[in-house]
Every structure is written in C-alpha cells, then in structure tokens.
Short mmCIF file of C-alpha atoms in Angstrom, two decimals:
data_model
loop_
_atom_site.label_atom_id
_atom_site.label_comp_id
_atom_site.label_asym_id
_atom_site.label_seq_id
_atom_site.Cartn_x
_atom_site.Cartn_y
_atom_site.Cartn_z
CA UNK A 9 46.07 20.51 -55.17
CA UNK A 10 46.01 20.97 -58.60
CA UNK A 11 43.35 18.20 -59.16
CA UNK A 12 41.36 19.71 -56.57
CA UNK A 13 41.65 23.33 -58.43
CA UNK A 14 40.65 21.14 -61.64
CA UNK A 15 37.44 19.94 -59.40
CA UNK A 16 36.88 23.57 -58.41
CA UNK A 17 36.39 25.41 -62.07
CA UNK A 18 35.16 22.00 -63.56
CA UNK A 19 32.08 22.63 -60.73
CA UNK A 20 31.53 26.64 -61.79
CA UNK A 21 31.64 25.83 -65.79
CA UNK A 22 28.62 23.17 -65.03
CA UNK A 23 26.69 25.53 -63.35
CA UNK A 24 27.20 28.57 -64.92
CA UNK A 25 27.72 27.57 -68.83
CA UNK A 26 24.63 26.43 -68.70
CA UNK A 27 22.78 29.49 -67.68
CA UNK A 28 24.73 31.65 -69.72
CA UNK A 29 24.05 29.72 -73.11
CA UNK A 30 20.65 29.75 -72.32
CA UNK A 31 20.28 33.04 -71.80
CA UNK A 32 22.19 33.29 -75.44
CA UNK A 33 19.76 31.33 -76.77
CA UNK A 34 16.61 33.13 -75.79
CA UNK A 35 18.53 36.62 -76.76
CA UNK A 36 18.75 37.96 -72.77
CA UNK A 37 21.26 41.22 -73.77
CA UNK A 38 24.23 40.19 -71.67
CA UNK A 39 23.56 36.74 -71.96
CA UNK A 40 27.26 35.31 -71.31
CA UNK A 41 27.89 38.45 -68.02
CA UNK A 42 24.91 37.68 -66.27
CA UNK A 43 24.87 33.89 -66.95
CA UNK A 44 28.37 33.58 -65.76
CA UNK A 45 27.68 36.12 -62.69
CA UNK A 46 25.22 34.09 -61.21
CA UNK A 47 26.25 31.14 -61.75
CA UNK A 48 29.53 31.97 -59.93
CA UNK A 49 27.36 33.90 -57.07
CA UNK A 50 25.72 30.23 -56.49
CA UNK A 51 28.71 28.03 -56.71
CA UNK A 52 31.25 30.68 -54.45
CA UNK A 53 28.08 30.35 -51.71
CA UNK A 54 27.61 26.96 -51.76
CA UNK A 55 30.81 25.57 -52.46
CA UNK A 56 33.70 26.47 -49.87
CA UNK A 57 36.76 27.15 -51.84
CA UNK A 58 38.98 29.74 -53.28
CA UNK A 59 38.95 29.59 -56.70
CA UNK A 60 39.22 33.54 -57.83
CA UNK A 61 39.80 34.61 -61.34
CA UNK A 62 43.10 35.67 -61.71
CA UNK A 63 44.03 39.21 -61.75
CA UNK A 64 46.27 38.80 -65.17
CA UNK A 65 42.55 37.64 -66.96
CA UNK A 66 40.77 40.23 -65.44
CA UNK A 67 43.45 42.75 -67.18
CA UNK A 68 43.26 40.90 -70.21
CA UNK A 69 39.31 40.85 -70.10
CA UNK A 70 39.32 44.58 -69.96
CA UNK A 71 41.92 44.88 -72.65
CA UNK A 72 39.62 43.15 -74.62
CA UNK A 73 36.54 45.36 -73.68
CA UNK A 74 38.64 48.00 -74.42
CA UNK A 75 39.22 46.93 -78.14
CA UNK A 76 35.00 46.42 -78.14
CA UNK A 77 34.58 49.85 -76.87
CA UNK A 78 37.83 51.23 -79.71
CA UNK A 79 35.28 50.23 -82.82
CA UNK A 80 32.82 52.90 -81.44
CA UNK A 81 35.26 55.71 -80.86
CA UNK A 82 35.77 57.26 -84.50
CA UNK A 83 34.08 60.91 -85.09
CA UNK A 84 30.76 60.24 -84.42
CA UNK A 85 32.34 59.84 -81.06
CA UNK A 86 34.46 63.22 -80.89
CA UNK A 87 31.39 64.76 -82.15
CA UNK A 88 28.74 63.49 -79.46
CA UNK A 89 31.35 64.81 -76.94
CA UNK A 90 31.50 68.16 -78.31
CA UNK A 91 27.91 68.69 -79.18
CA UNK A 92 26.23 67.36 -75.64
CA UNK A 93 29.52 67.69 -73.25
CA UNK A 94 27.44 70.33 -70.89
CA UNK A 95 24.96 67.44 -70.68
CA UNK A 96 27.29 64.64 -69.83
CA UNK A 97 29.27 66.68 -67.31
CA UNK A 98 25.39 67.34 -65.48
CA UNK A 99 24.70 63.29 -65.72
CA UNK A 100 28.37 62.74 -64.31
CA UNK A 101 27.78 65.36 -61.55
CA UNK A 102 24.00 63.54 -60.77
CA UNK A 103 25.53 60.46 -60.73
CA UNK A 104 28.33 61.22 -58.21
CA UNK A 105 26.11 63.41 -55.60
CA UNK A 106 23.33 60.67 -55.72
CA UNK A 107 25.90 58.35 -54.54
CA UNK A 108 27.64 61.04 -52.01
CA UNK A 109 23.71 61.59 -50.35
CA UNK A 110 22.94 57.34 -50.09
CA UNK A 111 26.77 57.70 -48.64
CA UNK A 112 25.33 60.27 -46.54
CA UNK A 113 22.71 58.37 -45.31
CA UNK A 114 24.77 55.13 -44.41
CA UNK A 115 26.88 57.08 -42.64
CA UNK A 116 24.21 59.61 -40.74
CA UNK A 117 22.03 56.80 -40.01
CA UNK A 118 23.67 53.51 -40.64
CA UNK A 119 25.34 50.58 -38.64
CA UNK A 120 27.97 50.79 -41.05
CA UNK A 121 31.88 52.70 -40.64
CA UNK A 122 32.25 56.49 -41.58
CA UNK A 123 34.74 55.58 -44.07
CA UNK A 124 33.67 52.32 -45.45
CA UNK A 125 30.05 53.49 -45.99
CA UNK A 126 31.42 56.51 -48.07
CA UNK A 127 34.20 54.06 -50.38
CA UNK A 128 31.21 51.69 -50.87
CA UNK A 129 28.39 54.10 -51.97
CA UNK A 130 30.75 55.79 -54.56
CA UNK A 131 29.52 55.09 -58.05
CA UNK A 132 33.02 54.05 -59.68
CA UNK A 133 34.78 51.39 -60.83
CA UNK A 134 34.10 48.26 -57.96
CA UNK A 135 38.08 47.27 -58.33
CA UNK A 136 39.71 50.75 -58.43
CA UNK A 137 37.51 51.59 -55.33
CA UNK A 138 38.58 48.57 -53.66
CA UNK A 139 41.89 49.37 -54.07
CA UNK A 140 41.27 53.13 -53.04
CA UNK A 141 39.59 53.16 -49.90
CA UNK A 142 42.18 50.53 -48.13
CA UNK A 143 44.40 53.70 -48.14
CA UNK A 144 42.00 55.67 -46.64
CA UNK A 145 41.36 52.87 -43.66
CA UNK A 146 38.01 51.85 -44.97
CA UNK A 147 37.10 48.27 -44.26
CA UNK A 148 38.05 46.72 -47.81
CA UNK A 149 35.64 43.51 -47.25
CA UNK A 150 32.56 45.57 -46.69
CA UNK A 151 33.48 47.88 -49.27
CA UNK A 152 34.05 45.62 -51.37
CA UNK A 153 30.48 43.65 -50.65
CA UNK A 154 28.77 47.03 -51.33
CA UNK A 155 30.64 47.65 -54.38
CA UNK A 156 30.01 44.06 -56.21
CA UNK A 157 26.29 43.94 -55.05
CA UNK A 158 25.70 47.63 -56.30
CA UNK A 159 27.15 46.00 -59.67
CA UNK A 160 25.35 42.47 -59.60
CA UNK A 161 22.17 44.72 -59.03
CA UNK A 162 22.90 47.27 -61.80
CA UNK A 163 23.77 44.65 -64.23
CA UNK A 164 20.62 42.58 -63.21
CA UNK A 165 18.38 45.82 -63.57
CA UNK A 166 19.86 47.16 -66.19
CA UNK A 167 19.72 44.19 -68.37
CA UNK A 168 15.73 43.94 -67.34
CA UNK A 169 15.48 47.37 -68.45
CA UNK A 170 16.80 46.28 -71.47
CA UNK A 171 14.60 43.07 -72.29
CA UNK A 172 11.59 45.54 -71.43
CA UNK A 173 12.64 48.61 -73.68
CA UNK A 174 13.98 46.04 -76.69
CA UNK A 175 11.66 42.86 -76.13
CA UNK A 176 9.81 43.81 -79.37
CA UNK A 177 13.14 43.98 -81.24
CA UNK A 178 14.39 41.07 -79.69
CA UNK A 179 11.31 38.73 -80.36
CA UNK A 180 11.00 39.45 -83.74
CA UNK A 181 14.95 39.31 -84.41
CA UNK A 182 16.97 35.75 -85.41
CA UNK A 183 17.60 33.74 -83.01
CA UNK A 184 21.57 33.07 -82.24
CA UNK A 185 23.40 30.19 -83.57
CA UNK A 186 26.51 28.56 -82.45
CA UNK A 187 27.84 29.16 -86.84
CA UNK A 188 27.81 32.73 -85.40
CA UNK A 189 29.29 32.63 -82.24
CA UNK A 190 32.35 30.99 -84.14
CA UNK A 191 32.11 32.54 -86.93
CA UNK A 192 35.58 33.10 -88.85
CA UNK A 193 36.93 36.27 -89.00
CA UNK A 194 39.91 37.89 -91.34
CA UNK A 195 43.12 37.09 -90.29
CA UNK A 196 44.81 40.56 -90.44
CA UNK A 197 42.26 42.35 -88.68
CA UNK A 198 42.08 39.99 -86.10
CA UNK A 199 45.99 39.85 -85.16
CA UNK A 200 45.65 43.98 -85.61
CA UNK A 201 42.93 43.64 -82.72
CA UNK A 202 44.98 41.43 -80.37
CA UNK A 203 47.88 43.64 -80.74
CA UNK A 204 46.72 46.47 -79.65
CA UNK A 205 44.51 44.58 -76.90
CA UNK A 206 48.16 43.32 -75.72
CA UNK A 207 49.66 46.31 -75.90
CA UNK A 208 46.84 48.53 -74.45
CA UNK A 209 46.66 45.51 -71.73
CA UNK A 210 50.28 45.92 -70.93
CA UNK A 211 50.65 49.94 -70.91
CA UNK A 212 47.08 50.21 -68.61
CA UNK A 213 48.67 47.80 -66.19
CA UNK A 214 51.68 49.74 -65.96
CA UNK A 215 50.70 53.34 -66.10
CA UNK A 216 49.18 52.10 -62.99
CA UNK A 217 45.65 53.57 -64.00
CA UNK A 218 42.54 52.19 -61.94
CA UNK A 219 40.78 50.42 -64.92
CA UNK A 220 44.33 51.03 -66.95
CA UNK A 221 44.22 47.86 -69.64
CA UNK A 222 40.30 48.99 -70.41
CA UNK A 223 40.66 52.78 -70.70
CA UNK A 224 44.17 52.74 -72.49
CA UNK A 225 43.33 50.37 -74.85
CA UNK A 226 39.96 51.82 -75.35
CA UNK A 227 41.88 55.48 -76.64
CA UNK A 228 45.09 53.44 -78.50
CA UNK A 229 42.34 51.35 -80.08
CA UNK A 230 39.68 54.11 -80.66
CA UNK A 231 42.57 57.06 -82.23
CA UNK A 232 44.06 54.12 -84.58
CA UNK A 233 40.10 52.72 -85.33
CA UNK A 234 39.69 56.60 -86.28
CA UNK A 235 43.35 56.67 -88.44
CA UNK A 236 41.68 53.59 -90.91
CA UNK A 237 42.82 50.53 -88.88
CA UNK A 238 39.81 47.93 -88.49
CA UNK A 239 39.30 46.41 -85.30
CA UNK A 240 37.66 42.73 -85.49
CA UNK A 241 37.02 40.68 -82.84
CA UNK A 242 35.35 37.02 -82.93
CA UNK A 243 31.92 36.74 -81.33
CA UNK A 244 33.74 33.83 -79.06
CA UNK A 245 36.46 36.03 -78.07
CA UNK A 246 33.96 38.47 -76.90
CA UNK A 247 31.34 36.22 -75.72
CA UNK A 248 34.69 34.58 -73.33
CA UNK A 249 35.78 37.43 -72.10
CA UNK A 250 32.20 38.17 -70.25
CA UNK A 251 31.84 35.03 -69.20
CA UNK A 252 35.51 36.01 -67.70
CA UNK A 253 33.84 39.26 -66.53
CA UNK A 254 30.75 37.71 -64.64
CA UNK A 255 33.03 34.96 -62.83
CA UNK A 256 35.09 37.65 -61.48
CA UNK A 257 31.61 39.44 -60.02
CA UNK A 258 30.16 36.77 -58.80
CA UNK A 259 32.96 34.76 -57.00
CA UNK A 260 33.54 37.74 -55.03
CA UNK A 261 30.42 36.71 -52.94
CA UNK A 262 31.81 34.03 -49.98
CA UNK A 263 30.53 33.56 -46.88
CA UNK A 264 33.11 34.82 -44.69
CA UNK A 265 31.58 38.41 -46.04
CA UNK A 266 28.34 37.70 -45.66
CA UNK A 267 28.48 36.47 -42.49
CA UNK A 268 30.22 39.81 -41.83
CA UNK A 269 27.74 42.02 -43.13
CA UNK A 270 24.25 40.14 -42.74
CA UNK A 271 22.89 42.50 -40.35
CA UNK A 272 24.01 44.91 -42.78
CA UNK A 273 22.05 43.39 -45.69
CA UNK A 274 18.51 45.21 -45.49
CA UNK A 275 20.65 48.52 -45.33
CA UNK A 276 22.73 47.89 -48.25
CA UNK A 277 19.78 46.63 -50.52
CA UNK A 278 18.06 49.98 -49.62
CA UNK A 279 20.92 52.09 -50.21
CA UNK A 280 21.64 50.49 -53.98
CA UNK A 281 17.84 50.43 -55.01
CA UNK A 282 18.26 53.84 -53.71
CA UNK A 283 20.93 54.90 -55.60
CA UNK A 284 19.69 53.23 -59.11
CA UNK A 285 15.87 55.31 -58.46
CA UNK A 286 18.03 58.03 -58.27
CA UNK A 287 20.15 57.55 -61.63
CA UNK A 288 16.91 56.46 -62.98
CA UNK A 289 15.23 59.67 -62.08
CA UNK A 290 18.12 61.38 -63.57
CA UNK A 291 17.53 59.16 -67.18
CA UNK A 292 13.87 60.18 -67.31
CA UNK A 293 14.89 63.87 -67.15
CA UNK A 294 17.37 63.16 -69.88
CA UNK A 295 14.16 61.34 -71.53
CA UNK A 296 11.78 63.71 -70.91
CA UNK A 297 14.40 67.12 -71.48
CA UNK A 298 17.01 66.39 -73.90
CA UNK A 299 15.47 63.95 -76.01
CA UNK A 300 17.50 61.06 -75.52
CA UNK A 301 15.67 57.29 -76.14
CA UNK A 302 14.89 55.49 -72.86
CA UNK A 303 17.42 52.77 -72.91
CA UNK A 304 20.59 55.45 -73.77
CA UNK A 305 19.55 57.73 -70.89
CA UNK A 306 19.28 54.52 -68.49
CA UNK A 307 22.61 52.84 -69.20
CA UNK A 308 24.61 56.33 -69.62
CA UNK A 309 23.24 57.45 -65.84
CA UNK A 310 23.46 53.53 -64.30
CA UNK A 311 26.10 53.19 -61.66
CA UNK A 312 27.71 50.56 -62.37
CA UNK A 313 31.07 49.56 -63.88
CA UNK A 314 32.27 50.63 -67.18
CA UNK A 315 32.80 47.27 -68.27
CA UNK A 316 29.34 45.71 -67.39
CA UNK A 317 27.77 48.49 -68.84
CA UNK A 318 29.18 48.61 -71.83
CA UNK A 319 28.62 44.79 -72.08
CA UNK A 320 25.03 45.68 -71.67
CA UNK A 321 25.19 48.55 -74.34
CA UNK A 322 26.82 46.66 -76.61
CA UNK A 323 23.85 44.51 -77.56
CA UNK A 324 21.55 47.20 -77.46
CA UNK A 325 20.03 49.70 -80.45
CA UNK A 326 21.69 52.45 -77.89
CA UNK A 327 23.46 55.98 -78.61
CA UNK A 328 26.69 53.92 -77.80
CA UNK A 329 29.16 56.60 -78.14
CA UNK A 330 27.32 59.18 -75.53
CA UNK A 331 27.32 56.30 -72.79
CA UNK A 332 30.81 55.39 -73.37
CA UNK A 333 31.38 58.96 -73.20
CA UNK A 334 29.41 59.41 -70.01
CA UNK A 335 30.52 56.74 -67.95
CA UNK A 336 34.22 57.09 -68.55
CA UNK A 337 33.64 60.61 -67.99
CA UNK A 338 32.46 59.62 -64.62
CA UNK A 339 34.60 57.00 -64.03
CA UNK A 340 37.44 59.96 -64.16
CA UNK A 341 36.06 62.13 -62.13
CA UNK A 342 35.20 59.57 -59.10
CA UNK A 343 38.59 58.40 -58.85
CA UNK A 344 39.75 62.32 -58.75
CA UNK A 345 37.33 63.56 -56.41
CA UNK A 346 36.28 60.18 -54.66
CA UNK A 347 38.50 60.78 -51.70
CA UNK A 348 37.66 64.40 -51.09
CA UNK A 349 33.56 63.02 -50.82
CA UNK A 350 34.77 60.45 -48.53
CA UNK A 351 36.49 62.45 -46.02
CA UNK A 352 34.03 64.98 -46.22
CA UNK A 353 31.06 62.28 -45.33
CA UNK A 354 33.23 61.18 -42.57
CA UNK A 355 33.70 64.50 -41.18
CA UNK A 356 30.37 65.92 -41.66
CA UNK A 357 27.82 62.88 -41.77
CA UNK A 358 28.53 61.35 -38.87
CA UNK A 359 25.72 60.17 -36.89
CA UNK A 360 24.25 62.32 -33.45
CA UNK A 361 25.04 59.33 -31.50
CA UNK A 362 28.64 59.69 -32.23
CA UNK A 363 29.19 63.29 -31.31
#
C-alpha cells in the first residue's frame, strides 16, 4: 500500500512540477498555485485514487501564508485600515450580496438544493464553508464542487488579469533563476519565521477558527513584524507551500463528484462567471471612484480564498495591505453572517414549483 501511495504522488509531481516550473520560468504570477492546481485537476480525473493532501500540510501551508501575509502588516497596514475602512466595509458588503443574489438565483431557478446552492455561492473561505454548511444539512459534495471551482476559476482569472494588467512589467523584468529560488537566507530570521509559523499553526488549529493557522499567524506575525522582529522566508519555502496549496485545489476534483453534478455543470459555470462580473463590476467602480489601480481593486473584490489571493497579490506591484485588509475583512464577516443568508435563501428563494 505504501508503494502504491509512492506510485500515486510520484504520478502528480511528473505532471504537475512540470507545469508549475514552467510557468516560473516565463514569470506567470502564481506560477507554483496554478501549476500545481492543474496539474492535480488532471491527474485526480484521470487517475482513480485517493491520494489527498493531508489536512496537517494544509494547516501548515496556511501557517506559512500567514507569516507571508505578517511582513505586510506593519503601519502602513493600520493606516490603510483607518483611512479607507468605509470603503472596504462597502467592497465586503458587494462582495457578500453578489454572492447571496447568484445564491438566489440557483436556488429560485436552479436544479440544485435550497441549502446547498446557498453554502456553495457564498464567497468565503472553500474549507471553512465546507465545514459549515454540513451543519446546516447542505449537501457537502456539491458544495464543496461549487466552492473549489469558484476558486480554480478565480485563481485562473485572476492570475490572467494579472499577466494582462503587469505583462509590460513582467516582459521587461529578469527572468527567474533557480540561484534565487534557493537563495540562502539569515539564519536567525529564518528560525524567528518558523517559530511563529509553528506557533501561529498550532494556536489557529486549536482556537478552532475556520482558516485559524492563516489568520492567527497572520496577526502574531504581523503585531511582532510591527514590534522590530524580521520575518524571512526562503523563496523555496514559499514557492512549496503553493505548490502544497494548488494540490489541495485541484485533487478535490474526482469523478464520483462530477458524475454527481454534470447536469449541474452549465449552471454552476454561469453562476461563478456570474459572480466574478459582478466583483469585477464592483473593482471598476473602485477604479473609476476611489482611485484605486486596476489590479488592487480586482484582487481586493475577487471571491476567492484568502490564501490564493494573496498568493496572487503577492507577486504583483498591488496596494497589498488594502487587499489583505479587504478580504480578511470579508472572510470575517461570511463566516458570521453566512448562515443567516443561507437560511434566508432557503426560506425565501425557493422556486414557484416548490410552493
């Protein structure tokens, strides 16, 4: 069994590596995420097994987010908060009702579940919504298939957006090297880093937070990056923990689920594309209104996950602290008022042929 496990992640490493080192190569922002995440979308739906990431290294892989995130919390941070807060709170509240109306319209019009069609249109955190809406009696498999292909699209379109907005920059930049992907880094700093990723890891996990090891570790890291301690993390640490990241994505995808939703397919694809026109509507206001560069607005309104978007953001010329800010914001308030949307879509939305 263990040989055949072996066989398993020796088969996703040959076809994703590849892809994501390429993308490195040619400077795609994301390169390792999106490399990884469809490499393991391909293998988990051609290859019947049941190799899953591990829960521990998906906790780890956010602790380590976390600590990417912590070097961009210092003042500049507090002070983007205080000086556009009334502006975040309006993207956050976009955000959530354009994914309460496309939760609307599953349900209203849909062949999809009251309850599972509200959990899987909610623009939060893929896991912690996962985890949510099996109280609630959703169908966790279909929620979960929404969830992950709202995120596989986001990341895809979002990292488009990104080659578009930056493929001057990017063209005219160095290309990578391997010297710089293991590049040493100072000792000290380093073991500082992985202490508090550890210990951020380990109180997230149990303070029983959804997205616990990214957000705790993201404030203990961020108020102690603010008090003079440096945060350094190698390029490879980094560049393993997305690869990490996209592998937990993509081998979400199996058959069994797609076999379960296929006539749901065209419905779901129309709902997400939906739902990222309307965050995208919502970043050309913040464009066009407040100011804000094209690439910021896009990534601080996208609905996907925290992590993948900060991935994203972090190889970006990007306001990074006001889409940190904004999508933990949101991230918050989803998980706070998530359930009240959901019951109220299945009370409310239902559709005439049910009444």
């Amino acid at each position: 069994m263990i040989l055949q496990k072996t066989k398993w992640w020796g088969g996703l490493l040959l076809i994703s590596l590849p892809l994501a080192f390429g993308a490195w190569l040619v400077g795609f922002p994301a390169a390792f995420l999106v490399g990884a995440m469809v490499g393991a979308i391909v293998y988990s739906l051609t290859v019947a097994t049941k190799v899953r990431v591990p829960r521990p290294v998906f906790v780890c892989v956010q602790a380590v987010l976390g600590c990417a995130v912590a070097r961009a919390i210092t003042s500049s941070f507090l002070d983007s908060v205080t000086r556009s807060g009334a502006i975040m709170l309006l993207v956050v509240l976009a955000t959530i009702m354009a994914g309460a109306l496309v939760g609307w319209v599953l349900v209203r019009y849909g062949a999809l579940p009251g309850t599972t069609a509200a959990w899987g249109s909610s623009p939060g955190g893929a896991s912690a919504m996962v985890a949510m809406a099996e109280e609630y009696g959703a169908d966790t498999r279909l929620v979960a298939f929404m969830q992950y292909l709202r995120v596989v699209m986001v990341v895809l379109t979002a990292t488009l957006v990104s080659q578009f907005l930056l493929g001057a920059t990017a063209a005219s930049s160095s290309a990578p090297s391997f010297s710089s992907l293991f590049a040493a880094t100072p000792l000290v700093p380093t073991l500082q880093t992985l202490g508090i990723a550890v210990a951020g890891g380990l109180l997230g996990k149990w303070s029983r937070i959804p997205s616990g090891a990214l957000l705790v570790t993201m404030l203990l890291g961020g108020v102690l990056h603010a008090m003079g301690v440096d945060i350094v993390l190698p390029a490879w640490l980094l560049a393993l923990a997305n690869v990490a990241l996209g592998w937990y994505v993509g081998l979400g995808f199996d058959r069994s689920i797609l076999r379960y939703v296929f006539k749901a397919i065209p419905q779901l694809l129309l709902s997400t594309f939906l739902l990222i026109g309307m965050c995208g509507f919502s970043s050309w206001v913040l464009t066009r209104f407040v100011g804000l560069d094209p690439l910021t607005a896009f990534l601080a309104t996208s609905p996907g996950g925290l992590d993948s978007v900060v991935v994203i953001a972090l190889g970006s010329k990007v306001d990074f602290s006001f889409i940190v800010a904004v999508q933990t914001l949101r991230l918050f308030m989803v998980i706070l008022i998530g359930p009240f949307i959901a019951k109220w879509l299945c009370r409310f939305a239902r559709s005439p042929s049910a009444h």
